[in-house]
Amino acid sequence: MEQSMKEILNKITEISTVQDKILKKQQEMIREQQEMKKEQQEMKKEQQNMREELTKVGNTVTRIEYEHGRKIDIILEVLTGHTEKLEENEKQHEKEQKIIEMYGHKIYALEQQKEK
């Protein structure tokens, strides 16, 4: 009976040792899970910050596109106006050149008549 009691005590000790190991392992896993949860929360915060920053960047890009688009439109209007004015000036210049040429011919003809 003593032998059997010793065996039972040995078995209980073994079981207790195994239970202690299991408990330690469970505690370690709980700590790891807590760390993972903490890291996950930090990642969520970082993602939220990134979303906010991305929204700000998107808003800034939209504003820049709008402002520059308006400026480009104004520049194109001015260029178009200058081009039209330049074309008008060229037409007027051609007319004046023809008039000058015509008067040049008339002067030449008058000078030829004087010489005769």
GROMACS .gro file of C-alpha atoms in nm:
model
  116
    1MET     CA    1   0.000   0.000   0.000
    2GLU     CA    2   0.285   0.229   0.070
    3GLN     CA    3   0.419   0.162  -0.275
    4SER     CA    4   0.087   0.248  -0.424
    5MET     CA    5   0.068   0.568  -0.221
    6LYS     CA    6   0.414   0.666  -0.340
    7GLU     CA    7   0.316   0.600  -0.697
    8ILE     CA    8   0.002   0.802  -0.654
    9LEU     CA    9   0.201   1.087  -0.496
   10ASN     CA   10   0.455   1.067  -0.779
   11LYS     CA   11   0.177   1.078  -1.035
   12ILE     CA   12   0.016   1.374  -0.857
   13THR     CA   13   0.352   1.551  -0.852
   14GLU     CA   14   0.399   1.482  -1.222
   15ILE     CA   15   0.050   1.606  -1.295
   16SER     CA   16   0.111   1.915  -1.084
   17THR     CA   17   0.438   1.981  -1.266
   18VAL     CA   18   0.270   1.943  -1.603
   19GLN     CA   19  -0.014   2.169  -1.488
   20ASP     CA   20   0.240   2.431  -1.375
   21LYS     CA   21   0.408   2.415  -1.717
   22ILE     CA   22   0.072   2.445  -1.889
   23LEU     CA   23  -0.023   2.738  -1.666
   24LYS     CA   24   0.307   2.915  -1.739
   25LYS     CA   25   0.260   2.856  -2.109
   26GLN     CA   26  -0.097   2.990  -2.091
   27GLN     CA   27   0.024   3.300  -1.904
   28GLU     CA   28   0.294   3.351  -2.164
   29MET     CA   29   0.037   3.318  -2.443
   30ILE     CA   30  -0.193   3.566  -2.266
   31ARG     CA   31   0.094   3.817  -2.243
   32GLU     CA   32   0.172   3.766  -2.612
   33GLN     CA   33  -0.195   3.815  -2.699
   34GLN     CA   34  -0.204   4.134  -2.492
   35GLU     CA   35   0.107   4.261  -2.670
   36MET     CA   36  -0.045   4.172  -3.005
   37LYS     CA   37  -0.366   4.351  -2.911
   38LYS     CA   38  -0.168   4.656  -2.805
   39GLU     CA   39   0.026   4.652  -3.134
   40GLN     CA   40  -0.299   4.610  -3.325
   41GLN     CA   41  -0.446   4.914  -3.150
   42GLU     CA   42  -0.133   5.114  -3.235
   43MET     CA   43  -0.164   5.003  -3.597
   44LYS     CA   44  -0.528   5.115  -3.601
   45LYS     CA   45  -0.424   5.456  -3.470
   46GLU     CA   46  -0.151   5.480  -3.733
   47GLN     CA   47  -0.399   5.380  -4.005
   48GLN     CA   48  -0.639   5.647  -3.886
   49ASN     CA   49  -0.359   5.905  -3.890
   50MET     CA   50  -0.263   5.794  -4.240
   51ARG     CA   51  -0.625   5.824  -4.356
   52GLU     CA   52  -0.646   6.175  -4.212
   53GLU     CA   53  -0.316   6.272  -4.375
   54LEU     CA   54  -0.426   6.121  -4.706
   55THR     CA   55  -0.749   6.319  -4.689
   56LYS     CA   56  -0.551   6.638  -4.626
   57VAL     CA   57  -0.323   6.561  -4.921
   58GLY     CA   58  -0.624   6.488  -5.142
   59ASN     CA   59  -0.786   6.816  -5.041
   60THR     CA   60  -0.464   7.004  -5.109
   61VAL     CA   61  -0.426   6.843  -5.452
   62THR     CA   62  -0.788   6.926  -5.536
   63ARG     CA   63  -0.736   7.289  -5.430
   64ILE     CA   64  -0.414   7.318  -5.631
   65GLU     CA   65  -0.577   7.165  -5.940
   66TYR     CA   66  -0.869   7.406  -5.910
   67GLU     CA   67  -0.654   7.716  -5.858
   68HIS     CA   68  -0.407   7.626  -6.130
   69GLY     CA   69  -0.687   7.528  -6.365
   70ARG     CA   70  -0.836   7.876  -6.325
   71LYS     CA   71  -0.497   8.038  -6.379
   72ILE     CA   72  -0.435   7.829  -6.692
   73ASP     CA   73  -0.778   7.927  -6.825
   74ILE     CA   74  -0.696   8.294  -6.771
   75ILE     CA   75  -0.357   8.254  -6.942
   76LEU     CA   76  -0.520   8.080  -7.239
   77GLU     CA   77  -0.779   8.360  -7.266
   78VAL     CA   78  -0.503   8.620  -7.262
   79LEU     CA   79  -0.302   8.429  -7.523
   80THR     CA   80  -0.608   8.393  -7.742
   81GLY     CA   81  -0.674   8.765  -7.708
   82HIS     CA   82  -0.314   8.848  -7.796
   83THR     CA   83  -0.322   8.612  -8.092
   84GLU     CA   84  -0.639   8.773  -8.225
   85LYS     CA   85  -0.492   9.121  -8.175
   86LEU     CA   86  -0.171   9.015  -8.348
   87GLU     CA   87  -0.369   8.881  -8.644
   88GLU     CA   88  -0.563   9.209  -8.665
   89ASN     CA   89  -0.237   9.404  -8.654
   90GLU     CA   90  -0.088   9.186  -8.930
   91LYS     CA   91  -0.394   9.245  -9.152
   92GLN     CA   92  -0.375   9.619  -9.087
   93HIS     CA   93  -0.002   9.613  -9.160
   94GLU     CA   94  -0.063   9.435  -9.493
   95LYS     CA   95  -0.324   9.697  -9.588
   96GLU     CA   96  -0.085   9.978  -9.499
   97GLN     CA   97   0.197   9.810  -9.694
   98LYS     CA   98  -0.027   9.792 -10.000
   99ILE     CA   99  -0.121  10.158  -9.960
  100ILE     CA  100   0.246  10.256  -9.926
  101GLU     CA  101   0.331  10.046 -10.229
  102MET     CA  102   0.047  10.208 -10.424
  103TYR     CA  103   0.167  10.557 -10.327
  104GLY     CA  104   0.519  10.454 -10.419
  105HIS     CA  105   0.398  10.361 -10.769
  106LYS     CA  106   0.206  10.688 -10.796
  107ILE     CA  107   0.511  10.888 -10.691
  108TYR     CA  108   0.723  10.699 -10.940
  109ALA     CA  109   0.467  10.765 -11.214
  110LEU     CA  110   0.453  11.138 -11.124
  111GLU     CA  111   0.832  11.162 -11.127
  112GLN     CA  112   0.838  10.994 -11.468
  113GLN     CA  113   0.586  11.247 -11.598
  114LYS     CA  114   0.793  11.538 -11.464
  115GLU     CA  115   1.101  11.413 -11.641
  116LYS     CA  116   0.925  11.405 -11.977
   0.00000   0.00000   0.00000
